[in-house]
Short mmCIF file of C-alpha atoms in Angstrom, two decimals:
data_model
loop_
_atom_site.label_atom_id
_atom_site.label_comp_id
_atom_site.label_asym_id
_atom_site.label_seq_id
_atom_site.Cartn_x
_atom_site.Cartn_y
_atom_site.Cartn_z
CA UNK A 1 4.56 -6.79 -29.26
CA UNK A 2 2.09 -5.97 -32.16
CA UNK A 3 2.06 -9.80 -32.79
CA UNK A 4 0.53 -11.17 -30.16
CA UNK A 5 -1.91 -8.06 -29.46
CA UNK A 6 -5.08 -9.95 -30.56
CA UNK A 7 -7.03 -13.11 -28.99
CA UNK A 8 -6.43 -15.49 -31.27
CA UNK A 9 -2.70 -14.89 -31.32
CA UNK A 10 -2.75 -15.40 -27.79
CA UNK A 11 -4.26 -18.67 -27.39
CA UNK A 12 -1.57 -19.91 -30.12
CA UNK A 13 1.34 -18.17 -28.31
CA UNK A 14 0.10 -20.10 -25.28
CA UNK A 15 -0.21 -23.03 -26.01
CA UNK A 16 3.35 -23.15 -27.85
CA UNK A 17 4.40 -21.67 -24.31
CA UNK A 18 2.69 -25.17 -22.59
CA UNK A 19 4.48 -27.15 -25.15
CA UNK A 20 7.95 -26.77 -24.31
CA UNK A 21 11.05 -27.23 -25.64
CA UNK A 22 9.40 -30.01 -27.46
CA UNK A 23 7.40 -27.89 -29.54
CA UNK A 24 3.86 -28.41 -31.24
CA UNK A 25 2.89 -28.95 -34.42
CA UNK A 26 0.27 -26.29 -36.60
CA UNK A 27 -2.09 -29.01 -37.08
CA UNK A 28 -2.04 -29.58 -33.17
CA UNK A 29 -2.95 -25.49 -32.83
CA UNK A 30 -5.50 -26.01 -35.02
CA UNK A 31 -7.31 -28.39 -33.35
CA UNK A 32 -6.85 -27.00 -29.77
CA UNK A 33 -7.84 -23.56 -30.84
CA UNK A 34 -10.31 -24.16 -33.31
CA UNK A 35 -9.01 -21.88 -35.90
CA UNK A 36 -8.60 -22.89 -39.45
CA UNK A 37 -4.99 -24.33 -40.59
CA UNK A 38 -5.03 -20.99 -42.55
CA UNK A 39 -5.28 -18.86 -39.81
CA UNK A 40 -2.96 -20.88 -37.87
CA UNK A 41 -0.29 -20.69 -40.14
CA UNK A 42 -0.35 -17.02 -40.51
CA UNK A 43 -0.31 -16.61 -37.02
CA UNK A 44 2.73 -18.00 -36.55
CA UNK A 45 4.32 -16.74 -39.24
CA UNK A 46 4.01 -13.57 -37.72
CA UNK A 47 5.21 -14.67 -34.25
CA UNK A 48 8.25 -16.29 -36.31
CA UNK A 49 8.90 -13.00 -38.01
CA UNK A 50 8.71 -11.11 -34.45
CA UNK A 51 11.19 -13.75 -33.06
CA UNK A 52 8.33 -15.20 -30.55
CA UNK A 53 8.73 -18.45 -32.00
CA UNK A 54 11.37 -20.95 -33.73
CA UNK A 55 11.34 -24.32 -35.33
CA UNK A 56 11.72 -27.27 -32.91
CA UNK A 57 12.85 -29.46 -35.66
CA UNK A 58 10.34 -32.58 -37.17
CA UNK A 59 8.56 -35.27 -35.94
CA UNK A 60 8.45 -38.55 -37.69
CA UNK A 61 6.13 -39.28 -40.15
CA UNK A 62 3.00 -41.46 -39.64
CA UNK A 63 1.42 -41.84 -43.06
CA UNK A 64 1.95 -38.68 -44.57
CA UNK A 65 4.20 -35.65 -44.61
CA UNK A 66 6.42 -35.28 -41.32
CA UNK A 67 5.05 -32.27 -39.47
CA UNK A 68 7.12 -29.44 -38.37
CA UNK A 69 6.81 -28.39 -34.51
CA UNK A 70 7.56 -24.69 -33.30
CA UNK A 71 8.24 -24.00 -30.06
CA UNK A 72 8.24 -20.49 -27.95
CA UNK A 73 11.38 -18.17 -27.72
CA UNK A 74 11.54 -17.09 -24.58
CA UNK A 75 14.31 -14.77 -24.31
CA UNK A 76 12.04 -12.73 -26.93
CA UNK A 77 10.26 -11.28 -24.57
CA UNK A 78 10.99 -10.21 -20.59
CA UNK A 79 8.74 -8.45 -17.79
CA UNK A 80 9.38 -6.84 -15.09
CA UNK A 81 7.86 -7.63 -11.27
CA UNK A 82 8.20 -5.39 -8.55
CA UNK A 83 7.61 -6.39 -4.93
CA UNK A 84 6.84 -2.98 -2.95
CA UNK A 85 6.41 -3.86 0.56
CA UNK A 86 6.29 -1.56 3.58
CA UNK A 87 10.40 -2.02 4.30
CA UNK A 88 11.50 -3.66 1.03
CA UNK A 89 11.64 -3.86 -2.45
CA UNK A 90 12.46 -6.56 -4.87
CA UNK A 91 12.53 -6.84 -8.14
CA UNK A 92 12.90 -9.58 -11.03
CA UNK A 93 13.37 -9.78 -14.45
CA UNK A 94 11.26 -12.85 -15.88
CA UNK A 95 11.02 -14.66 -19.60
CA UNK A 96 8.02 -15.49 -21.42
CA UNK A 97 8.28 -18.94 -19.72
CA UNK A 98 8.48 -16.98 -16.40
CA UNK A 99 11.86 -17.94 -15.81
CA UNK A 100 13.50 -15.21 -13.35
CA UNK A 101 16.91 -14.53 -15.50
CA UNK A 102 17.22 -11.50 -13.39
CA UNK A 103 16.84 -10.30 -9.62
CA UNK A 104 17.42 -7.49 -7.38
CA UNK A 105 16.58 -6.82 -3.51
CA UNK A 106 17.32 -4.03 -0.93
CA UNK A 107 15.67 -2.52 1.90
CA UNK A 108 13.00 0.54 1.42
CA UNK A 109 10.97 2.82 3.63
CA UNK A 110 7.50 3.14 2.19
CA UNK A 111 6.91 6.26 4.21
CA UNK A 112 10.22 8.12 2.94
CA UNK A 113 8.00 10.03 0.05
CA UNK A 114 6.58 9.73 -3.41
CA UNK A 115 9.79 10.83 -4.62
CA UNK A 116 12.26 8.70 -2.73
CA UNK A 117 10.01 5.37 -3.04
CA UNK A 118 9.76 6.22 -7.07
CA UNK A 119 12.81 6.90 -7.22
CA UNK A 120 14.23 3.23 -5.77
CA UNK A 121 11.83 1.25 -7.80
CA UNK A 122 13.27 3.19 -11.34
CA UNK A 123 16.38 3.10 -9.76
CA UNK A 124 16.02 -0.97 -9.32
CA UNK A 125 14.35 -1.49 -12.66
CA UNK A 126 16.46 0.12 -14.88
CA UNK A 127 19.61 -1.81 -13.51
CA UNK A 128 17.52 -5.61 -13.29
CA UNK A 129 16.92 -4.81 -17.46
CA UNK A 130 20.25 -3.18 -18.22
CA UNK A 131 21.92 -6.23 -16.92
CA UNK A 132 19.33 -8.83 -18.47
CA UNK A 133 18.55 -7.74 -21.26
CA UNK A 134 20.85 -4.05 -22.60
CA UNK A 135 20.50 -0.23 -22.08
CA UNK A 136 18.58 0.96 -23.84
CA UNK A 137 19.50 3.77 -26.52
CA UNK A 138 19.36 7.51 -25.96
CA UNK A 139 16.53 9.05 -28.14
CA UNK A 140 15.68 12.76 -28.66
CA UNK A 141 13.77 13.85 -25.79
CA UNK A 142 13.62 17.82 -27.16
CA UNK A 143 12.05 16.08 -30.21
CA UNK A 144 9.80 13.77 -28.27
CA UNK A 145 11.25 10.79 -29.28
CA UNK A 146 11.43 7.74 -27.48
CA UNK A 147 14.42 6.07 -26.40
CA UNK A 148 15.79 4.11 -28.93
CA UNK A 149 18.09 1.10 -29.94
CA UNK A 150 17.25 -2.36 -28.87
CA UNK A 151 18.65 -5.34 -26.37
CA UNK A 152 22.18 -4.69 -26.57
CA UNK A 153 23.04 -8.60 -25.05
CA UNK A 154 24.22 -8.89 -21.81
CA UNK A 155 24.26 -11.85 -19.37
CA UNK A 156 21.86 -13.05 -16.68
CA UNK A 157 21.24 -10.50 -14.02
CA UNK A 158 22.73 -10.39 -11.21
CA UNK A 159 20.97 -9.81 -7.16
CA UNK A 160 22.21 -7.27 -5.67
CA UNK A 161 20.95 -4.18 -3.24
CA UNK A 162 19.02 -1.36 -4.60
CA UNK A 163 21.15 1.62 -3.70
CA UNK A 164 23.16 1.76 -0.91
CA UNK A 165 20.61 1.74 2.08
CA UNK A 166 16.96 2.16 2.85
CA UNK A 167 15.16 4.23 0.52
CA UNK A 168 15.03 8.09 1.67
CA UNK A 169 18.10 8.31 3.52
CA UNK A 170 20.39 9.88 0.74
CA UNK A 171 21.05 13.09 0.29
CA UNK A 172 18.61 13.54 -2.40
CA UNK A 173 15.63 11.79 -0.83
CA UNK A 174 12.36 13.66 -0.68
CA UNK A 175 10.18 14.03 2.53
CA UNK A 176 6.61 13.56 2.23
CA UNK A 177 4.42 11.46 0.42
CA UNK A 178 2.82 13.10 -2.34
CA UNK A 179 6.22 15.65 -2.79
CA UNK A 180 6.25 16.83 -6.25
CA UNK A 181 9.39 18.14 -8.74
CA UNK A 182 12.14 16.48 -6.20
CA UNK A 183 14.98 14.46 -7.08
CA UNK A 184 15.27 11.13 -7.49
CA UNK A 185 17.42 9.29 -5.08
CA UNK A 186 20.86 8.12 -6.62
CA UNK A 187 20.35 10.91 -9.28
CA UNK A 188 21.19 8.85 -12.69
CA UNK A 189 20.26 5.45 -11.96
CA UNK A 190 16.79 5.99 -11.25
CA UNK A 191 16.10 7.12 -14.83
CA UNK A 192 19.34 6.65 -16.82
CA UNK A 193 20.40 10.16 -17.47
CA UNK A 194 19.19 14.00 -16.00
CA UNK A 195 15.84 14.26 -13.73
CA UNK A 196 13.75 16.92 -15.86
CA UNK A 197 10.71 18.71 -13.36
CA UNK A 198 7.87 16.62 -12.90
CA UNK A 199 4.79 17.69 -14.58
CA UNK A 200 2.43 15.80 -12.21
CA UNK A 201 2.19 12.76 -9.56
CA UNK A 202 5.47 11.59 -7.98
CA UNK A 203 7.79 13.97 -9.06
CA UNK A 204 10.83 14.23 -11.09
CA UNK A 205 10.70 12.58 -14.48
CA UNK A 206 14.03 10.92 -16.47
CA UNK A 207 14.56 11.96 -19.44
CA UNK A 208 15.33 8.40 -20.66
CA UNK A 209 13.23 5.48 -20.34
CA UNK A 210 12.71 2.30 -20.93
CA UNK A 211 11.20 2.33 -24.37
CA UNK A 212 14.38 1.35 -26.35
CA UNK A 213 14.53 -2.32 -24.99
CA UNK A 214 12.19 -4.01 -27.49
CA UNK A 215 11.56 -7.47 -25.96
CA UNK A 216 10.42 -5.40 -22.68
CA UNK A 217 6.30 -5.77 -22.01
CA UNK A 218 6.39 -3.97 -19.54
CA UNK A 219 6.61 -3.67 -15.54
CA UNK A 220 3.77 -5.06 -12.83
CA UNK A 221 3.90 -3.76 -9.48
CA UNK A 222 2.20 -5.30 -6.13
CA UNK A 223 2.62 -3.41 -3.10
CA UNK A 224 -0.45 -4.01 0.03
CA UNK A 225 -3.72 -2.68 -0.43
CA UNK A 226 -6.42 -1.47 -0.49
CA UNK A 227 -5.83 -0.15 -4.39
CA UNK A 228 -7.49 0.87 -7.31
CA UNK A 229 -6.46 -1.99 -9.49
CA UNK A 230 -8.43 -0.54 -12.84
CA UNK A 231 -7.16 2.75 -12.29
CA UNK A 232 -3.89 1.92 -10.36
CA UNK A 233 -4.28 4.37 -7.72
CA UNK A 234 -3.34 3.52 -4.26
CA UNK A 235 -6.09 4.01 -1.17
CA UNK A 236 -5.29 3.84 2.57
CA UNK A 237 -2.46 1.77 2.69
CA UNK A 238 -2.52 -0.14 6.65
CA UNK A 239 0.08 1.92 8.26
CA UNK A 240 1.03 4.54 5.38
CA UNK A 241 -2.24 6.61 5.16
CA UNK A 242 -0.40 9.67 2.89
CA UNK A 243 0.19 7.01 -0.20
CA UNK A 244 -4.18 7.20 -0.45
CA UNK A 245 -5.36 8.56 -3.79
CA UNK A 246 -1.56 8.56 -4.84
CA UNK A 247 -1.73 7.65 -9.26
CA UNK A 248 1.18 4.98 -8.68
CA UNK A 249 0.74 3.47 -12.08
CA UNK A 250 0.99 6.66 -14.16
CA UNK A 251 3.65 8.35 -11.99
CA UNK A 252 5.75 5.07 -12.57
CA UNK A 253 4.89 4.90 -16.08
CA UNK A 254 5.60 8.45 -17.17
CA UNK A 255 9.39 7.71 -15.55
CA UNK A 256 9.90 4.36 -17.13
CA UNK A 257 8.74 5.01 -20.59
CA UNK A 258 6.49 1.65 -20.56
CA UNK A 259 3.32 0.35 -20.08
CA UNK A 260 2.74 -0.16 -16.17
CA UNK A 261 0.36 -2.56 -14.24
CA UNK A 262 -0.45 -2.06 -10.22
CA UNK A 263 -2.52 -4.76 -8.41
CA UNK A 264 -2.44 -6.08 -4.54
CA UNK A 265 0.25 -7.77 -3.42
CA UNK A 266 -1.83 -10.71 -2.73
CA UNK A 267 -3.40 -10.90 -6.02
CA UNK A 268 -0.32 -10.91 -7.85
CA UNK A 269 0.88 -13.51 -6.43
CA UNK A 270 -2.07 -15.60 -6.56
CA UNK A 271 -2.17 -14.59 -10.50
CA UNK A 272 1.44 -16.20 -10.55
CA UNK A 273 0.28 -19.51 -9.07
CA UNK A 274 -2.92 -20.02 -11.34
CA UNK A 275 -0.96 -19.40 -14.55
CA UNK A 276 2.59 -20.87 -12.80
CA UNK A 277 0.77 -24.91 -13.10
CA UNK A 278 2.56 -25.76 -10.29
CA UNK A 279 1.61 -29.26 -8.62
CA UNK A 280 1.49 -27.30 -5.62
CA UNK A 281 -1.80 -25.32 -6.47
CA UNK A 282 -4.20 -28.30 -6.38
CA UNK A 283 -7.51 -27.38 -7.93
CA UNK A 284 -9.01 -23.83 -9.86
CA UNK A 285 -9.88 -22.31 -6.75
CA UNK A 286 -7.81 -21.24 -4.33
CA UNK A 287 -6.53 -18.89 -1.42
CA UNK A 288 -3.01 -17.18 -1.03
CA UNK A 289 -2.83 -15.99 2.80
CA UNK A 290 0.62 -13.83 2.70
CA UNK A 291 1.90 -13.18 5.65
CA UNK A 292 4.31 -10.94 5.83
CA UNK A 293 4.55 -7.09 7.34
CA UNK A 294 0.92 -7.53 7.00
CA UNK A 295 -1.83 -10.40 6.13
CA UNK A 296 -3.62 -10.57 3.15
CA UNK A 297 -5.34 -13.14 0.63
CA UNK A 298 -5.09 -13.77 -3.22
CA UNK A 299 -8.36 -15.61 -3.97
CA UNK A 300 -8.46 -17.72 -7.48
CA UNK A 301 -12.20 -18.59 -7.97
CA UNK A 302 -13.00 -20.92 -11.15
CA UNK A 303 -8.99 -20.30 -11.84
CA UNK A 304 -9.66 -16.17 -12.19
CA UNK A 305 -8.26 -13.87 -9.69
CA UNK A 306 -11.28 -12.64 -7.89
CA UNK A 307 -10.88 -8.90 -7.29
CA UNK A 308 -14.30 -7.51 -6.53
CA UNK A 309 -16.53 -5.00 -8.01
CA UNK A 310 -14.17 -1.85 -6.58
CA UNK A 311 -11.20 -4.28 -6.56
CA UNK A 312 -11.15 -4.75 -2.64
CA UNK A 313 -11.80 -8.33 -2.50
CA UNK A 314 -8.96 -10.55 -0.14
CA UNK A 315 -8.93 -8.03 2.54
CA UNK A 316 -8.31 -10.63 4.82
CA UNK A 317 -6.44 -9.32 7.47
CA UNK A 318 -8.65 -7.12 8.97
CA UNK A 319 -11.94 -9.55 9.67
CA UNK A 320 -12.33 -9.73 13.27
CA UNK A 321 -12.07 -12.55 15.23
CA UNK A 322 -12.08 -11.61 19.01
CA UNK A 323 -14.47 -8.27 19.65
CA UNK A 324 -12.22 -6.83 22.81
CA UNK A 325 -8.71 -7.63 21.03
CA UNK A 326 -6.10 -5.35 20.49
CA UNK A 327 -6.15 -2.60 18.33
CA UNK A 328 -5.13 -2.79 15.00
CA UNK A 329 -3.44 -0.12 12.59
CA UNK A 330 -6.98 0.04 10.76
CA UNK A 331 -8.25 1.21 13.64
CA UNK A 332 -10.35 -2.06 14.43
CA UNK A 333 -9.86 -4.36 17.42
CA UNK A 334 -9.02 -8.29 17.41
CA UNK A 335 -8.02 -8.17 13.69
CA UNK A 336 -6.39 -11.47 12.82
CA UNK A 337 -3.45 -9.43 11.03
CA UNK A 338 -2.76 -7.77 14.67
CA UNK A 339 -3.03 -11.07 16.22
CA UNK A 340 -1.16 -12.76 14.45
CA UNK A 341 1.82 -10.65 13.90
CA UNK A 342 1.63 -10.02 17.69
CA UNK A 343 1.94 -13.58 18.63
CA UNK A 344 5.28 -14.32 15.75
CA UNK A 345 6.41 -10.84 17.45
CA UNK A 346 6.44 -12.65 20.54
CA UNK A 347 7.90 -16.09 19.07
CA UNK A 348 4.60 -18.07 19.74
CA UNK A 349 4.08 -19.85 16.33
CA UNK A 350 2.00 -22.03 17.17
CA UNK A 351 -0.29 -19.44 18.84
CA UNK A 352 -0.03 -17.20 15.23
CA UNK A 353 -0.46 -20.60 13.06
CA UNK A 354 -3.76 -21.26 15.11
CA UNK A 355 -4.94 -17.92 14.46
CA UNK A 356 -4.78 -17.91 11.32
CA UNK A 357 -5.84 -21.41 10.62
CA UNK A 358 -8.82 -19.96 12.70
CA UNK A 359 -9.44 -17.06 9.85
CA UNK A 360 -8.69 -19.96 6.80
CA UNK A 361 -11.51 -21.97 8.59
CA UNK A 362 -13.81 -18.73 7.95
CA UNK A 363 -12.93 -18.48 4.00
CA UNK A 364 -13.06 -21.74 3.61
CA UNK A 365 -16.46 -22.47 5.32
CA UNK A 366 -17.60 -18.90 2.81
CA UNK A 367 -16.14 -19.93 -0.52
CA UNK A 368 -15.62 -24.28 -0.80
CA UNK A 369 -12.50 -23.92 -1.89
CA UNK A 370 -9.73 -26.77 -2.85
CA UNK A 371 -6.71 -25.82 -1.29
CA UNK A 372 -5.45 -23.06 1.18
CA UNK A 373 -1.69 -21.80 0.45
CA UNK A 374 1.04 -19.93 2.56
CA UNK A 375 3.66 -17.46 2.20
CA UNK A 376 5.01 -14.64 3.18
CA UNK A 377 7.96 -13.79 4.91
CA UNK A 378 6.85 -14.77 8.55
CA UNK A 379 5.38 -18.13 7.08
CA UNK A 380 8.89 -18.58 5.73
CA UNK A 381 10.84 -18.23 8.86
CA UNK A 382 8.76 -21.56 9.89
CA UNK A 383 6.96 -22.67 7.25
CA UNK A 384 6.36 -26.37 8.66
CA UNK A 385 5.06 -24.85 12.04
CA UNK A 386 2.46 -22.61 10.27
CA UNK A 387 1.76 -25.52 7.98
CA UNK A 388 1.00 -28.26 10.75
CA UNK A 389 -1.20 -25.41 12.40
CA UNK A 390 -3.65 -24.22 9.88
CA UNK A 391 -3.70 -28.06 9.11
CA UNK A 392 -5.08 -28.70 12.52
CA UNK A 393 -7.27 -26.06 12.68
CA UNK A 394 -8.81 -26.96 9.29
CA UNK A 395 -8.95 -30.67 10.09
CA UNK A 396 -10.82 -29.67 13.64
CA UNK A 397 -13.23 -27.74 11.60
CA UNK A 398 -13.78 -30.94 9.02
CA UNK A 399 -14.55 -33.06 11.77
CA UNK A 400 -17.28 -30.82 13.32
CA UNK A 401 -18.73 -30.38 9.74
CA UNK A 402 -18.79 -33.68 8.95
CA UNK A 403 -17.43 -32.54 5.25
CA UNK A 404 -17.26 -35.03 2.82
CA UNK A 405 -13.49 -35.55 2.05
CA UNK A 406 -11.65 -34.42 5.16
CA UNK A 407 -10.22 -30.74 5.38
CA UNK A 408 -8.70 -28.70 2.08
CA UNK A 409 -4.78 -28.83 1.83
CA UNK A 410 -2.68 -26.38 3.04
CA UNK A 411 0.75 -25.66 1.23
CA UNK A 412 3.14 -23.48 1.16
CA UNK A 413 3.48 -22.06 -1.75
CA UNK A 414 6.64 -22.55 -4.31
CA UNK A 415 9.00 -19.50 -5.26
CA UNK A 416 9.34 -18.60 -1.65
CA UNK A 417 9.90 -15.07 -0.94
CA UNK A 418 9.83 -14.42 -4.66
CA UNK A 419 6.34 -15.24 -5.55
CA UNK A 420 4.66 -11.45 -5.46
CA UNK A 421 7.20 -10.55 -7.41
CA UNK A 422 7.01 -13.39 -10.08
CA UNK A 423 3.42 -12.79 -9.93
CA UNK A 424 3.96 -9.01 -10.47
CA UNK A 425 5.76 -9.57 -13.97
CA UNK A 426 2.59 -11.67 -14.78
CA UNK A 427 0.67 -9.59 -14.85
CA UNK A 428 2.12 -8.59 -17.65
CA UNK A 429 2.98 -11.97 -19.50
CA UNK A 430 -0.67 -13.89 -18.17
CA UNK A 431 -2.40 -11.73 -20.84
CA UNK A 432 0.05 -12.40 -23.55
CA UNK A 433 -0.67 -16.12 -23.47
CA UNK A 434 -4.32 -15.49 -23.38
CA UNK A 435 -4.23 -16.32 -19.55
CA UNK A 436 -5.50 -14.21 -16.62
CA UNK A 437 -7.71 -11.00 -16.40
CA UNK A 438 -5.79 -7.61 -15.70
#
């Protein structure tokens, strides 16, 4: 991916990306970038020569030479996006246009272990590539060479469980969180050939990686926080306390041979549907509430993924909204995540909607934003109910405030139960197209 490593590159890859199968033509690059015609040109003849982009064929001539467009490639490149929630994983393989060409799902126990959880998520990635995009070739690993070959072909992917049950229930699962040198559930699959001992975090290491398959950028997992974006190290995780200080993105990407991106759950998705341009996502400044297994927010602030100075920013669950509630995991009291799983638990939606429409009103009130958007799992179950509900509560909270307008919209967001993953491979991809800060 040498080609599109610097800034300028970028910019020129993204915009062809925005242009479509219709293409655009150098001069147009020019002139939206601001580079020279020079520089232009020898920018894309290097993403022609790395396959990144074609010829879209000629448009018609208005007074002088008729210009020839280029368009993006997008089966030249493919990410990865893993979805690592507290009882499931899922995991897509996307195009440079974010197209998912590739998807797999299954349940998981994040409590099982380092090993075991590892071990499903190499497990599911290596089989969402080797059916998207080719297996990749075995190098010398007693010579300390990568895996080699390249894309071997190979149709769309295929969904499909990872394994054959929850994570950590086979016979080779590993107890503990934090268990070093164990082996990797499903033996094989997780890394493509023998488990050699693990020389640090998370265990057992494959031999064979991912490094063969040359239009692979890599893999971005989102999992709940509180993390360590920068550093990808995982804190206190609500409910799974032994994952905190666990290296996540160097255990994962000394098994998989690639480069390896951890963020928040919510912020991955939220990355997804700033760079995604969907007409959903009114506005450069936004909140994702995901509800799920838990509650959290993705907040887009000027159309940047606000993070925080120690990257704990969208911790939104866990503000308290009634002082004598009931106890939470995080060992407050009246949390709105408690709440408002309690009352779906109980099959009061409207109770959980006005909850959290109660919570929106609060972020909303603290950061002006232009639009409020749902998902999760429990907001997909009823997604009108939760809709109507936060709409109410917001409007109610308009009126009183006499804000100019009437109350932000609330959506639910498109890709469904997909969109942390989606957002996971861009974390990869946004920076490609000069899009996004990771």
């Amino acid at each position: 991916m040498g080609a599109v490593r610097s800034h300028n590159a970028a910019l020129v890859l993204g915009l062809l990306r925005d242009a479509g199968a219709e293409g655009i033509s150098r001069l147009e690059l020019a002139e939206r970038t601001g580079l020279t015609p020079q520089a232009v040109s020898k920018i894309t003849a290097r993403l022609r020569e790395q396959g990144f982009a074609a010829e879209a064929g000629r448009r018609a001539s208005t007074g002088g030479k008729p210009r020839t467009v280029l368009r993006l490639v997008p089966e030249a490149g493919h990410a990865v996006g893993v979805h690592l929630d507290r009882d499931e994983l899922r995991v897509v393989l996307v195009d440079l246009d974010g197209a998912v060409v590739g998807e797999r799902r299954g349940e998981l126990d994040l409590g099982a272990g380092a090993a075991a959880v590892l071990g499903a998520v190499c497990a599911a990635v290596r089989e969402v590539v080797r059916e998207g995009v080719g297996e990749p070739g075995a190098g010398d690993p007693e010579a300390g060479e990568p895996a080699g070959g390249g894309p071997s072909g190979g149709g769309p992917a295929r969904g499909g469980p990872v394994g054959e049950g929850p994570a950590g229930e086979g016979p080779d699962a590993a107890g503990g969180t934090g268990d070093r040198g164990g082996r990797v559930p499903g033996g094989s699959e997780a890394g493509g050939g023998p488990v050699a001992g693990g020389s640090g975090a998370g265990g057992a290491v494959p031999v064979a990686g991912l490094a063969g398959v040359g239009s692979l950028v890599g893999v971005g997992v989102a999992l709940p926080g509180p993390l360590d974006h920068t550093h990808g190290v995982l804190h206190r995780v609500t409910g799974f306390p032994g994952w905190d200080g666990f290296p996540l993105r160097d255990a994962l990407a000394e098994r998989l041979g690639v480069p390896v991106v951890v963020d928040k759950d919510t912020n991955a998705a939220a990355l997804g549907l700033a760079v995604g341009g969907a007409e959903e996502v009114p506005g450069d400044s936004f909140a994702y509430l995901h509800l799920g297994t838990g509650l959290g927010a993705g907040l887009v602030i000027g159309g940047s993924v606000h993070r925080g100075a120690r990257t704990g920013a969208g911790e939104f669950g866990h503000q308290v909204v009634q002082l004598d509630g009931p106890l939470c995991e995080c060992g407050n009291r009246g949390c709105v995540e408690v709440l408002c799983l309690g009352a779906a638990a109980r099959g009061e939606v409207a109770e959980a909607a006005r909850v959290l429409g109660v919570a929106a009103g609060n972020l909303v009130g603290l950061l002006d934003i232009d639009a409020v958007l749902l998902g999760g799992r429990t907001v997909a179950r009823t997604p009108e109910a939760y809709v109507r509900g936060v709409t109410e509560v917001l409007g109610a909270r308009a009126r009183r405030e006499g804000e100019s307008g009437g109350p932000v919209p609330v959506r639910v967001v498109p890709g469904g139960e997909r969109v942390v993953a989606e957002g996971a491979a861009q974390l990869l991809l946004a920076p490609l197209f000069g899009r996004g800060d990771v």
